[in-house]
JSON list of C-alpha atoms in Angstrom, two decimals:
[
{"chain": "A", "resi": 49, "resn": "UNK", "atom": "CA", "xyz": [-60.05, -26.09, -16.91]},
{"chain": "A", "resi": 50, "resn": "UNK", "atom": "CA", "xyz": [-58.46, -26.34, -13.47]},
{"chain": "A", "resi": 51, "resn": "UNK", "atom": "CA", "xyz": [-59.02, -29.32, -11.19]},
{"chain": "A", "resi": 52, "resn": "UNK", "atom": "CA", "xyz": [-57.66, -30.58, -7.88]},
{"chain": "A", "resi": 53, "resn": "UNK", "atom": "CA", "xyz": [-55.38, -33.57, -7.51]},
{"chain": "A", "resi": 54, "resn": "UNK", "atom": "CA", "xyz": [-55.67, -35.84, -4.55]},
{"chain": "A", "resi": 55, "resn": "UNK", "atom": "CA", "xyz": [-52.04, -35.39, -3.53]},
{"chain": "A", "resi": 56, "resn": "UNK", "atom": "CA", "xyz": [-49.45, -32.67, -3.86]},
{"chain": "A", "resi": 57, "resn": "UNK", "atom": "CA", "xyz": [-45.78, -32.08, -3.13]},
{"chain": "A", "resi": 58, "resn": "UNK", "atom": "CA", "xyz": [-45.24, -28.39, -2.41]},
{"chain": "A", "resi": 59, "resn": "UNK", "atom": "CA", "xyz": [-41.51, -28.75, -3.05]},
{"chain": "A", "resi": 60, "resn": "UNK", "atom": "CA", "xyz": [-41.81, -30.29, -6.50]},
{"chain": "A", "resi": 61, "resn": "UNK", "atom": "CA", "xyz": [-41.42, -28.22, -9.65]},
{"chain": "A", "resi": 62, "resn": "UNK", "atom": "CA", "xyz": [-44.59, -27.68, -11.67]},
{"chain": "A", "resi": 63, "resn": "UNK", "atom": "CA", "xyz": [-44.87, -30.19, -14.52]},
{"chain": "A", "resi": 64, "resn": "UNK", "atom": "CA", "xyz": [-45.45, -28.91, -18.04]},
{"chain": "A", "resi": 65, "resn": "UNK", "atom": "CA", "xyz": [-46.67, -31.38, -20.66]},
{"chain": "A", "resi": 66, "resn": "UNK", "atom": "CA", "xyz": [-45.98, -29.88, -24.05]},
{"chain": "A", "resi": 67, "resn": "UNK", "atom": "CA", "xyz": [-45.49, -30.57, -27.75]},
{"chain": "A", "resi": 68, "resn": "UNK", "atom": "CA", "xyz": [-42.86, -28.41, -29.43]},
{"chain": "A", "resi": 69, "resn": "UNK", "atom": "CA", "xyz": [-44.75, -27.60, -32.64]},
{"chain": "A", "resi": 70, "resn": "UNK", "atom": "CA", "xyz": [-48.19, -27.01, -31.11]},
{"chain": "A", "resi": 71, "resn": "UNK", "atom": "CA", "xyz": [-49.10, -23.28, -31.24]},
{"chain": "A", "resi": 72, "resn": "UNK", "atom": "CA", "xyz": [-51.12, -23.57, -28.04]},
{"chain": "A", "resi": 73, "resn": "UNK", "atom": "CA", "xyz": [-48.11, -25.05, -26.28]},
{"chain": "A", "resi": 74, "resn": "UNK", "atom": "CA", "xyz": [-45.82, -22.39, -27.76]},
{"chain": "A", "resi": 75, "resn": "UNK", "atom": "CA", "xyz": [-47.73, -19.55, -26.18]},
{"chain": "A", "resi": 76, "resn": "UNK", "atom": "CA", "xyz": [-47.88, -21.34, -22.85]},
{"chain": "A", "resi": 77, "resn": "UNK", "atom": "CA", "xyz": [-44.12, -21.96, -22.89]},
{"chain": "A", "resi": 78, "resn": "UNK", "atom": "CA", "xyz": [-43.45, -18.33, -23.77]},
{"chain": "A", "resi": 79, "resn": "UNK", "atom": "CA", "xyz": [-45.45, -17.07, -20.80]},
{"chain": "A", "resi": 80, "resn": "UNK", "atom": "CA", "xyz": [-43.67, -19.50, -18.47]},
{"chain": "A", "resi": 81, "resn": "UNK", "atom": "CA", "xyz": [-40.34, -18.34, -19.92]},
{"chain": "A", "resi": 82, "resn": "UNK", "atom": "CA", "xyz": [-41.25, -14.66, -19.49]},
{"chain": "A", "resi": 83, "resn": "UNK", "atom": "CA", "xyz": [-42.31, -15.26, -15.90]},
{"chain": "A", "resi": 84, "resn": "UNK", "atom": "CA", "xyz": [-39.04, -17.15, -15.26]},
{"chain": "A", "resi": 85, "resn": "UNK", "atom": "CA", "xyz": [-40.88, -20.10, -13.74]},
{"chain": "A", "resi": 86, "resn": "UNK", "atom": "CA", "xyz": [-38.90, -23.31, -13.52]},
{"chain": "A", "resi": 87, "resn": "UNK", "atom": "CA", "xyz": [-40.86, -26.36, -14.61]},
{"chain": "A", "resi": 88, "resn": "UNK", "atom": "CA", "xyz": [-40.30, -30.03, -15.25]},
{"chain": "A", "resi": 89, "resn": "UNK", "atom": "CA", "xyz": [-40.83, -30.06, -19.01]},
{"chain": "A", "resi": 90, "resn": "UNK", "atom": "CA", "xyz": [-42.18, -33.29, -20.50]},
{"chain": "A", "resi": 91, "resn": "UNK", "atom": "CA", "xyz": [-42.27, -33.36, -24.28]},
{"chain": "A", "resi": 92, "resn": "UNK", "atom": "CA", "xyz": [-45.24, -35.47, -25.35]},
{"chain": "A", "resi": 93, "resn": "UNK", "atom": "CA", "xyz": [-45.18, -37.83, -28.32]},
{"chain": "A", "resi": 94, "resn": "UNK", "atom": "CA", "xyz": [-48.70, -37.40, -29.65]},
{"chain": "A", "resi": 95, "resn": "UNK", "atom": "CA", "xyz": [-48.86, -41.00, -30.91]},
{"chain": "A", "resi": 96, "resn": "UNK", "atom": "CA", "xyz": [-47.64, -42.38, -27.60]},
{"chain": "A", "resi": 97, "resn": "UNK", "atom": "CA", "xyz": [-48.92, -40.12, -24.83]},
{"chain": "A", "resi": 98, "resn": "UNK", "atom": "CA", "xyz": [-47.51, -40.80, -21.36]},
{"chain": "A", "resi": 99, "resn": "UNK", "atom": "CA", "xyz": [-49.88, -42.40, -18.91]},
{"chain": "A", "resi": 100, "resn": "UNK", "atom": "CA", "xyz": [-49.00, -39.72, -16.37]},
{"chain": "A", "resi": 101, "resn": "UNK", "atom": "CA", "xyz": [-50.56, -37.12, -18.68]},
{"chain": "A", "resi": 102, "resn": "UNK", "atom": "CA", "xyz": [-53.70, -39.18, -19.25]},
{"chain": "A", "resi": 103, "resn": "UNK", "atom": "CA", "xyz": [-54.04, -39.76, -15.52]},
{"chain": "A", "resi": 104, "resn": "UNK", "atom": "CA", "xyz": [-54.26, -36.04, -14.76]},
{"chain": "A", "resi": 105, "resn": "UNK", "atom": "CA", "xyz": [-55.92, -34.92, -18.02]},
{"chain": "A", "resi": 106, "resn": "UNK", "atom": "CA", "xyz": [-57.86, -37.68, -19.79]},
{"chain": "A", "resi": 107, "resn": "UNK", "atom": "CA", "xyz": [-58.47, -35.55, -22.87]},
{"chain": "A", "resi": 108, "resn": "UNK", "atom": "CA", "xyz": [-54.76, -35.98, -23.58]},
{"chain": "A", "resi": 109, "resn": "UNK", "atom": "CA", "xyz": [-54.16, -32.67, -25.31]},
{"chain": "A", "resi": 110, "resn": "UNK", "atom": "CA", "xyz": [-51.31, -30.25, -24.59]},
{"chain": "A", "resi": 111, "resn": "UNK", "atom": "CA", "xyz": [-50.29, -28.03, -23.00]},
{"chain": "A", "resi": 112, "resn": "UNK", "atom": "CA", "xyz": [-51.09, -29.11, -19.46]},
{"chain": "A", "resi": 113, "resn": "UNK", "atom": "CA", "xyz": [-49.52, -27.83, -16.24]},
{"chain": "A", "resi": 114, "resn": "UNK", "atom": "CA", "xyz": [-49.66, -29.69, -12.94]},
{"chain": "A", "resi": 115, "resn": "UNK", "atom": "CA", "xyz": [-48.76, -27.42, -10.02]},
{"chain": "A", "resi": 116, "resn": "UNK", "atom": "CA", "xyz": [-49.45, -27.62, -6.30]},
{"chain": "A", "resi": 117, "resn": "UNK", "atom": "CA", "xyz": [-52.22, -30.16, -6.71]},
{"chain": "A", "resi": 118, "resn": "UNK", "atom": "CA", "xyz": [-53.89, -28.30, -9.59]},
{"chain": "A", "resi": 119, "resn": "UNK", "atom": "CA", "xyz": [-54.23, -29.32, -13.23]},
{"chain": "A", "resi": 120, "resn": "UNK", "atom": "CA", "xyz": [-54.39, -26.45, -15.73]},
{"chain": "A", "resi": 121, "resn": "UNK", "atom": "CA", "xyz": [-55.53, -27.70, -19.12]},
{"chain": "A", "resi": 122, "resn": "UNK", "atom": "CA", "xyz": [-55.99, -24.63, -21.31]},
{"chain": "A", "resi": 123, "resn": "UNK", "atom": "CA", "xyz": [-53.11, -22.66, -22.81]},
{"chain": "A", "resi": 124, "resn": "UNK", "atom": "CA", "xyz": [-54.52, -19.25, -21.97]},
{"chain": "A", "resi": 125, "resn": "UNK", "atom": "CA", "xyz": [-55.11, -20.33, -18.39]},
{"chain": "A", "resi": 126, "resn": "UNK", "atom": "CA", "xyz": [-51.50, -21.49, -18.25]},
{"chain": "A", "resi": 127, "resn": "UNK", "atom": "CA", "xyz": [-50.36, -18.10, -19.58]},
{"chain": "A", "resi": 128, "resn": "UNK", "atom": "CA", "xyz": [-52.36, -16.32, -16.88]},
{"chain": "A", "resi": 129, "resn": "UNK", "atom": "CA", "xyz": [-51.15, -18.77, -14.22]},
{"chain": "A", "resi": 130, "resn": "UNK", "atom": "CA", "xyz": [-47.57, -17.86, -15.13]},
{"chain": "A", "resi": 131, "resn": "UNK", "atom": "CA", "xyz": [-48.05, -14.12, -15.59]},
{"chain": "A", "resi": 132, "resn": "UNK", "atom": "CA", "xyz": [-49.98, -13.61, -12.39]},
{"chain": "A", "resi": 133, "resn": "UNK", "atom": "CA", "xyz": [-46.94, -14.97, -10.57]},
{"chain": "A", "resi": 134, "resn": "UNK", "atom": "CA", "xyz": [-44.54, -12.68, -12.41]},
{"chain": "A", "resi": 135, "resn": "UNK", "atom": "CA", "xyz": [-45.06, -10.31, -15.32]},
{"chain": "A", "resi": 136, "resn": "UNK", "atom": "CA", "xyz": [-41.78, -8.40, -15.58]},
{"chain": "A", "resi": 137, "resn": "UNK", "atom": "CA", "xyz": [-42.54, -7.02, -19.05]},
{"chain": "A", "resi": 138, "resn": "UNK", "atom": "CA", "xyz": [-46.14, -6.10, -18.21]},
{"chain": "A", "resi": 139, "resn": "UNK", "atom": "CA", "xyz": [-47.68, -8.34, -20.86]},
{"chain": "A", "resi": 140, "resn": "UNK", "atom": "CA", "xyz": [-51.02, -8.05, -19.08]},
{"chain": "A", "resi": 141, "resn": "UNK", "atom": "CA", "xyz": [-51.11, -4.23, -19.17]},
{"chain": "A", "resi": 142, "resn": "UNK", "atom": "CA", "xyz": [-51.82, -4.08, -15.46]},
{"chain": "A", "resi": 143, "resn": "UNK", "atom": "CA", "xyz": [-52.41, -0.33, -15.52]},
{"chain": "A", "resi": 144, "resn": "UNK", "atom": "CA", "xyz": [-55.04, -0.29, -18.27]},
{"chain": "A", "resi": 145, "resn": "UNK", "atom": "CA", "xyz": [-58.23, -2.35, -17.93]},
{"chain": "A", "resi": 146, "resn": "UNK", "atom": "CA", "xyz": [-59.58, -1.14, -21.28]},
{"chain": "A", "resi": 147, "resn": "UNK", "atom": "CA", "xyz": [-56.56, -2.53, -23.14]},
{"chain": "A", "resi": 148, "resn": "UNK", "atom": "CA", "xyz": [-56.88, -5.77, -21.19]},
{"chain": "A", "resi": 149, "resn": "UNK", "atom": "CA", "xyz": [-60.44, -6.02, -22.46]},
{"chain": "A", "resi": 150, "resn": "UNK", "atom": "CA", "xyz": [-59.37, -5.28, -26.05]},
{"chain": "A", "resi": 151, "resn": "UNK", "atom": "CA", "xyz": [-56.61, -7.87, -25.85]},
{"chain": "A", "resi": 152, "resn": "UNK", "atom": "CA", "xyz": [-59.02, -10.48, -24.54]},
{"chain": "A", "resi": 153, "resn": "UNK", "atom": "CA", "xyz": [-61.44, -9.79, -27.38]},
{"chain": "A", "resi": 154, "resn": "UNK", "atom": "CA", "xyz": [-58.72, -10.00, -30.02]},
{"chain": "A", "resi": 155, "resn": "UNK", "atom": "CA", "xyz": [-57.40, -13.29, -28.64]},
{"chain": "A", "resi": 156, "resn": "UNK", "atom": "CA", "xyz": [-60.97, -14.63, -28.52]},
{"chain": "A", "resi": 157, "resn": "UNK", "atom": "CA", "xyz": [-61.34, -13.73, -32.18]},
{"chain": "A", "resi": 158, "resn": "UNK", "atom": "CA", "xyz": [-58.12, -15.59, -32.93]},
{"chain": "A", "resi": 159, "resn": "UNK", "atom": "CA", "xyz": [-59.08, -18.68, -30.95]},
{"chain": "A", "resi": 160, "resn": "UNK", "atom": "CA", "xyz": [-62.74, -19.01, -31.86]},
{"chain": "A", "resi": 161, "resn": "UNK", "atom": "CA", "xyz": [-63.02, -17.50, -35.34]},
{"chain": "A", "resi": 162, "resn": "UNK", "atom": "CA", "xyz": [-59.60, -17.49, -37.01]},
{"chain": "A", "resi": 163, "resn": "UNK", "atom": "CA", "xyz": [-58.28, -20.83, -35.71]},
{"chain": "A", "resi": 164, "resn": "UNK", "atom": "CA", "xyz": [-61.17, -22.90, -37.18]},
{"chain": "A", "resi": 165, "resn": "UNK", "atom": "CA", "xyz": [-60.57, -21.22, -40.54]},
{"chain": "A", "resi": 166, "resn": "UNK", "atom": "CA", "xyz": [-56.85, -21.89, -40.24]},
{"chain": "A", "resi": 167, "resn": "UNK", "atom": "CA", "xyz": [-57.59, -25.58, -39.72]},
{"chain": "A", "resi": 168, "resn": "UNK", "atom": "CA", "xyz": [-59.83, -25.61, -42.79]},
{"chain": "A", "resi": 169, "resn": "UNK", "atom": "CA", "xyz": [-57.24, -23.78, -44.85]},
{"chain": "A", "resi": 170, "resn": "UNK", "atom": "CA", "xyz": [-54.45, -26.12, -43.81]},
{"chain": "A", "resi": 171, "resn": "UNK", "atom": "CA", "xyz": [-56.48, -29.34, -44.00]},
{"chain": "A", "resi": 172, "resn": "UNK", "atom": "CA", "xyz": [-58.90, -28.29, -46.73]},
{"chain": "A", "resi": 173, "resn": "UNK", "atom": "CA", "xyz": [-59.25, -31.84, -48.01]},
{"chain": "A", "resi": 174, "resn": "UNK", "atom": "CA", "xyz": [-61.06, -32.71, -44.77]},
{"chain": "A", "resi": 175, "resn": "UNK", "atom": "CA", "xyz": [-63.53, -29.86, -45.27]},
{"chain": "A", "resi": 176, "resn": "UNK", "atom": "CA", "xyz": [-64.88, -30.16, -48.82]},
{"chain": "A", "resi": 177, "resn": "UNK", "atom": "CA", "xyz": [-67.63, -27.57, -48.28]},
{"chain": "A", "resi": 178, "resn": "UNK", "atom": "CA", "xyz": [-65.28, -24.88, -49.65]},
{"chain": "A", "resi": 179, "resn": "UNK", "atom": "CA", "xyz": [-62.02, -24.69, -51.56]},
{"chain": "A", "resi": 180, "resn": "UNK", "atom": "CA", "xyz": [-58.70, -23.95, -49.92]},
{"chain": "A", "resi": 181, "resn": "UNK", "atom": "CA", "xyz": [-58.74, -20.53, -51.56]},
{"chain": "A", "resi": 182, "resn": "UNK", "atom": "CA", "xyz": [-62.14, -19.73, -50.07]},
{"chain": "A", "resi": 183, "resn": "UNK", "atom": "CA", "xyz": [-60.99, -20.74, -46.61]},
{"chain": "A", "resi": 184, "resn": "UNK", "atom": "CA", "xyz": [-57.92, -18.54, -46.98]},
{"chain": "A", "resi": 185, "resn": "UNK", "atom": "CA", "xyz": [-60.02, -15.60, -48.08]},
{"chain": "A", "resi": 186, "resn": "UNK", "atom": "CA", "xyz": [-62.31, -16.04, -45.09]},
{"chain": "A", "resi": 187, "resn": "UNK", "atom": "CA", "xyz": [-59.32, -16.13, -42.76]},
{"chain": "A", "resi": 188, "resn": "UNK", "atom": "CA", "xyz": [-57.84, -13.03, -44.35]},
{"chain": "A", "resi": 189, "resn": "UNK", "atom": "CA", "xyz": [-60.45, -10.89, -42.61]},
{"chain": "A", "resi": 190, "resn": "UNK", "atom": "CA", "xyz": [-58.49, -11.44, -39.41]},
{"chain": "A", "resi": 191, "resn": "UNK", "atom": "CA", "xyz": [-55.16, -10.88, -41.16]},
{"chain": "A", "resi": 192, "resn": "UNK", "atom": "CA", "xyz": [-56.43, -7.56, -42.49]},
{"chain": "A", "resi": 193, "resn": "UNK", "atom": "CA", "xyz": [-57.50, -6.52, -39.01]},
{"chain": "A", "resi": 194, "resn": "UNK", "atom": "CA", "xyz": [-54.11, -7.36, -37.52]},
{"chain": "A", "resi": 195, "resn": "UNK", "atom": "CA", "xyz": [-52.23, -5.66, -40.37]},
{"chain": "A", "resi": 196, "resn": "UNK", "atom": "CA", "xyz": [-54.25, -2.50, -39.88]},
{"chain": "A", "resi": 197, "resn": "UNK", "atom": "CA", "xyz": [-53.61, -2.52, -36.14]},
{"chain": "A", "resi": 198, "resn": "UNK", "atom": "CA", "xyz": [-49.89, -3.14, -36.69]},
{"chain": "A", "resi": 199, "resn": "UNK", "atom": "CA", "xyz": [-49.66, -0.15, -39.03]},
{"chain": "A", "resi": 200, "resn": "UNK", "atom": "CA", "xyz": [-49.99, 1.98, -35.88]},
{"chain": "A", "resi": 201, "resn": "UNK", "atom": "CA", "xyz": [-47.11, 0.49, -33.89]},
{"chain": "A", "resi": 202, "resn": "UNK", "atom": "CA", "xyz": [-44.59, -2.38, -33.84]},
{"chain": "A", "resi": 203, "resn": "UNK", "atom": "CA", "xyz": [-46.82, -4.73, -31.86]},
{"chain": "A", "resi": 204, "resn": "UNK", "atom": "CA", "xyz": [-50.56, -5.10, -31.63]},
{"chain": "A", "resi": 205, "resn": "UNK", "atom": "CA", "xyz": [-51.22, -2.58, -28.85]},
{"chain": "A", "resi": 206, "resn": "UNK", "atom": "CA", "xyz": [-48.06, -0.51, -28.61]},
{"chain": "A", "resi": 207, "resn": "UNK", "atom": "CA", "xyz": [-44.35, -0.85, -29.30]},
{"chain": "A", "resi": 208, "resn": "UNK", "atom": "CA", "xyz": [-43.80, -3.72, -26.87]},
{"chain": "A", "resi": 209, "resn": "UNK", "atom": "CA", "xyz": [-44.70, -7.38, -27.01]},
{"chain": "A", "resi": 210, "resn": "UNK", "atom": "CA", "xyz": [-47.77, -8.08, -24.88]},
{"chain": "A", "resi": 211, "resn": "UNK", "atom": "CA", "xyz": [-50.09, -10.94, -23.97]},
{"chain": "A", "resi": 212, "resn": "UNK", "atom": "CA", "xyz": [-52.10, -10.65, -27.20]},
{"chain": "A", "resi": 213, "resn": "UNK", "atom": "CA", "xyz": [-49.02, -10.77, -29.43]},
{"chain": "A", "resi": 214, "resn": "UNK", "atom": "CA", "xyz": [-47.76, -13.94, -27.78]},
{"chain": "A", "resi": 215, "resn": "UNK", "atom": "CA", "xyz": [-51.20, -15.56, -27.74]},
{"chain": "A", "resi": 216, "resn": "UNK", "atom": "CA", "xyz": [-51.82, -14.89, -31.44]},
{"chain": "A", "resi": 217, "resn": "UNK", "atom": "CA", "xyz": [-48.58, -15.04, -33.39]},
{"chain": "A", "resi": 218, "resn": "UNK", "atom": "CA", "xyz": [-48.02, -18.84, -33.20]},
{"chain": "A", "resi": 219, "resn": "UNK", "atom": "CA", "xyz": [-51.25, -19.25, -35.18]},
{"chain": "A", "resi": 220, "resn": "UNK", "atom": "CA", "xyz": [-50.23, -16.63, -37.76]},
{"chain": "A", "resi": 221, "resn": "UNK", "atom": "CA", "xyz": [-46.91, -18.48, -38.05]},
{"chain": "A", "resi": 222, "resn": "UNK", "atom": "CA", "xyz": [-48.82, -21.68, -38.72]},
{"chain": "A", "resi": 223, "resn": "UNK", "atom": "CA", "xyz": [-51.04, -19.94, -41.26]},
{"chain": "A", "resi": 224, "resn": "UNK", "atom": "CA", "xyz": [-48.03, -18.47, -43.07]},
{"chain": "A", "resi": 225, "resn": "UNK", "atom": "CA", "xyz": [-46.44, -21.90, -43.27]},
{"chain": "A", "resi": 226, "resn": "UNK", "atom": "CA", "xyz": [-49.32, -23.37, -45.27]},
{"chain": "A", "resi": 227, "resn": "UNK", "atom": "CA", "xyz": [-48.18, -21.43, -48.36]},
{"chain": "A", "resi": 228, "resn": "UNK", "atom": "CA", "xyz": [-44.94, -19.57, -47.68]},
{"chain": "A", "resi": 229, "resn": "UNK", "atom": "CA", "xyz": [-44.73, -18.12, -51.19]},
{"chain": "A", "resi": 230, "resn": "UNK", "atom": "CA", "xyz": [-48.24, -16.66, -51.04]},
{"chain": "A", "resi": 231, "resn": "UNK", "atom": "CA", "xyz": [-47.71, -15.19, -47.59]},
{"chain": "A", "resi": 232, "resn": "UNK", "atom": "CA", "xyz": [-44.41, -13.60, -48.63]},
{"chain": "A", "resi": 233, "resn": "UNK", "atom": "CA", "xyz": [-46.26, -11.71, -51.38]},
{"chain": "A", "resi": 234, "resn": "UNK", "atom": "CA", "xyz": [-49.48, -11.08, -49.47]},
{"chain": "A", "resi": 235, "resn": "UNK", "atom": "CA", "xyz": [-50.67, -7.48, -48.98]},
{"chain": "A", "resi": 236, "resn": "UNK", "atom": "CA", "xyz": [-49.90, -7.52, -45.25]},
{"chain": "A", "resi": 237, "resn": "UNK", "atom": "CA", "xyz": [-46.44, -5.97, -44.83]},
{"chain": "A", "resi": 238, "resn": "UNK", "atom": "CA", "xyz": [-46.95, -4.92, -41.22]},
{"chain": "A", "resi": 239, "resn": "UNK", "atom": "CA", "xyz": [-48.18, -8.39, -40.29]},
{"chain": "A", "resi": 240, "resn": "UNK", "atom": "CA", "xyz": [-45.18, -10.02, -41.96]},
{"chain": "A", "resi": 241, "resn": "UNK", "atom": "CA", "xyz": [-42.76, -7.69, -40.16]},
{"chain": "A", "resi": 242, "resn": "UNK", "atom": "CA", "xyz": [-44.47, -8.38, -36.82]},
{"chain": "A", "resi": 243, "resn": "UNK", "atom": "CA", "xyz": [-44.36, -12.14, -37.36]},
{"chain": "A", "resi": 244, "resn": "UNK", "atom": "CA", "xyz": [-40.69, -12.02, -38.29]},
{"chain": "A", "resi": 245, "resn": "UNK", "atom": "CA", "xyz": [-39.95, -9.97, -35.21]},
{"chain": "A", "resi": 246, "resn": "UNK", "atom": "CA", "xyz": [-41.82, -12.39, -32.95]},
{"chain": "A", "resi": 247, "resn": "UNK", "atom": "CA", "xyz": [-40.21, -15.56, -34.28]},
{"chain": "A", "resi": 248, "resn": "UNK", "atom": "CA", "xyz": [-36.74, -14.04, -34.10]},
{"chain": "A", "resi": 249, "resn": "UNK", "atom": "CA", "xyz": [-36.94, -13.10, -30.43]},
{"chain": "A", "resi": 250, "resn": "UNK", "atom": "CA", "xyz": [-34.51, -14.84, -28.11]},
{"chain": "A", "resi": 251, "resn": "UNK", "atom": "CA", "xyz": [-37.51, -16.02, -26.12]},
{"chain": "A", "resi": 252, "resn": "UNK", "atom": "CA", "xyz": [-39.11, -17.84, -29.03]},
{"chain": "A", "resi": 253, "resn": "UNK", "atom": "CA", "xyz": [-35.82, -19.40, -30.06]},
{"chain": "A", "resi": 254, "resn": "UNK", "atom": "CA", "xyz": [-35.35, -20.62, -26.49]},
{"chain": "A", "resi": 255, "resn": "UNK", "atom": "CA", "xyz": [-38.78, -22.18, -26.12]},
{"chain": "A", "resi": 256, "resn": "UNK", "atom": "CA", "xyz": [-38.43, -23.94, -29.47]},
{"chain": "A", "resi": 257, "resn": "UNK", "atom": "CA", "xyz": [-35.25, -25.76, -28.42]},
{"chain": "A", "resi": 258, "resn": "UNK", "atom": "CA", "xyz": [-35.79, -29.51, -28.62]},
{"chain": "A", "resi": 259, "resn": "UNK", "atom": "CA", "xyz": [-36.14, -31.17, -25.24]}
]
């Protein structure tokens, strides 16, 4: 969601409200990093949210960007806000609309189908309808799809990191962390290699530095 603010300072840096361990915030920070946009980074304590955040975004979730009188409240919108200003590594595949469409569909599947299953897998005690194992098995449909796609090339759509890779891998990282031992032995070697590659990039290490 994007909304107008009543006042703006065109000379001020954009403000980024973030939380270091939030996967949504991770992908937003990575896009901002890739676009080389300077921001005023405010790390939010989730149990003590700053009033300045609540004033511009009453829902109080992160990430949020405030720039030139606009409030951008969704991580994918923040990614696009950054990458439409500068996309030096062509994460958006500017030359291929069909791949853009495929990337959008895959990220939608991550956000709207896989992520709810990830939450149930991680916090299974809050969702007693199924066992943790059943939630994991349901989520594995997406893992299988990614693993198959990654058997073709290093990243999801070719041999370079793109928008879809950055938008998805923080959630696979979170999923892997629920049961490290299981994931290390899981039948998804291409997915594991891709995840390791993503988390070991200089970019990810930089955006995970404590503020």
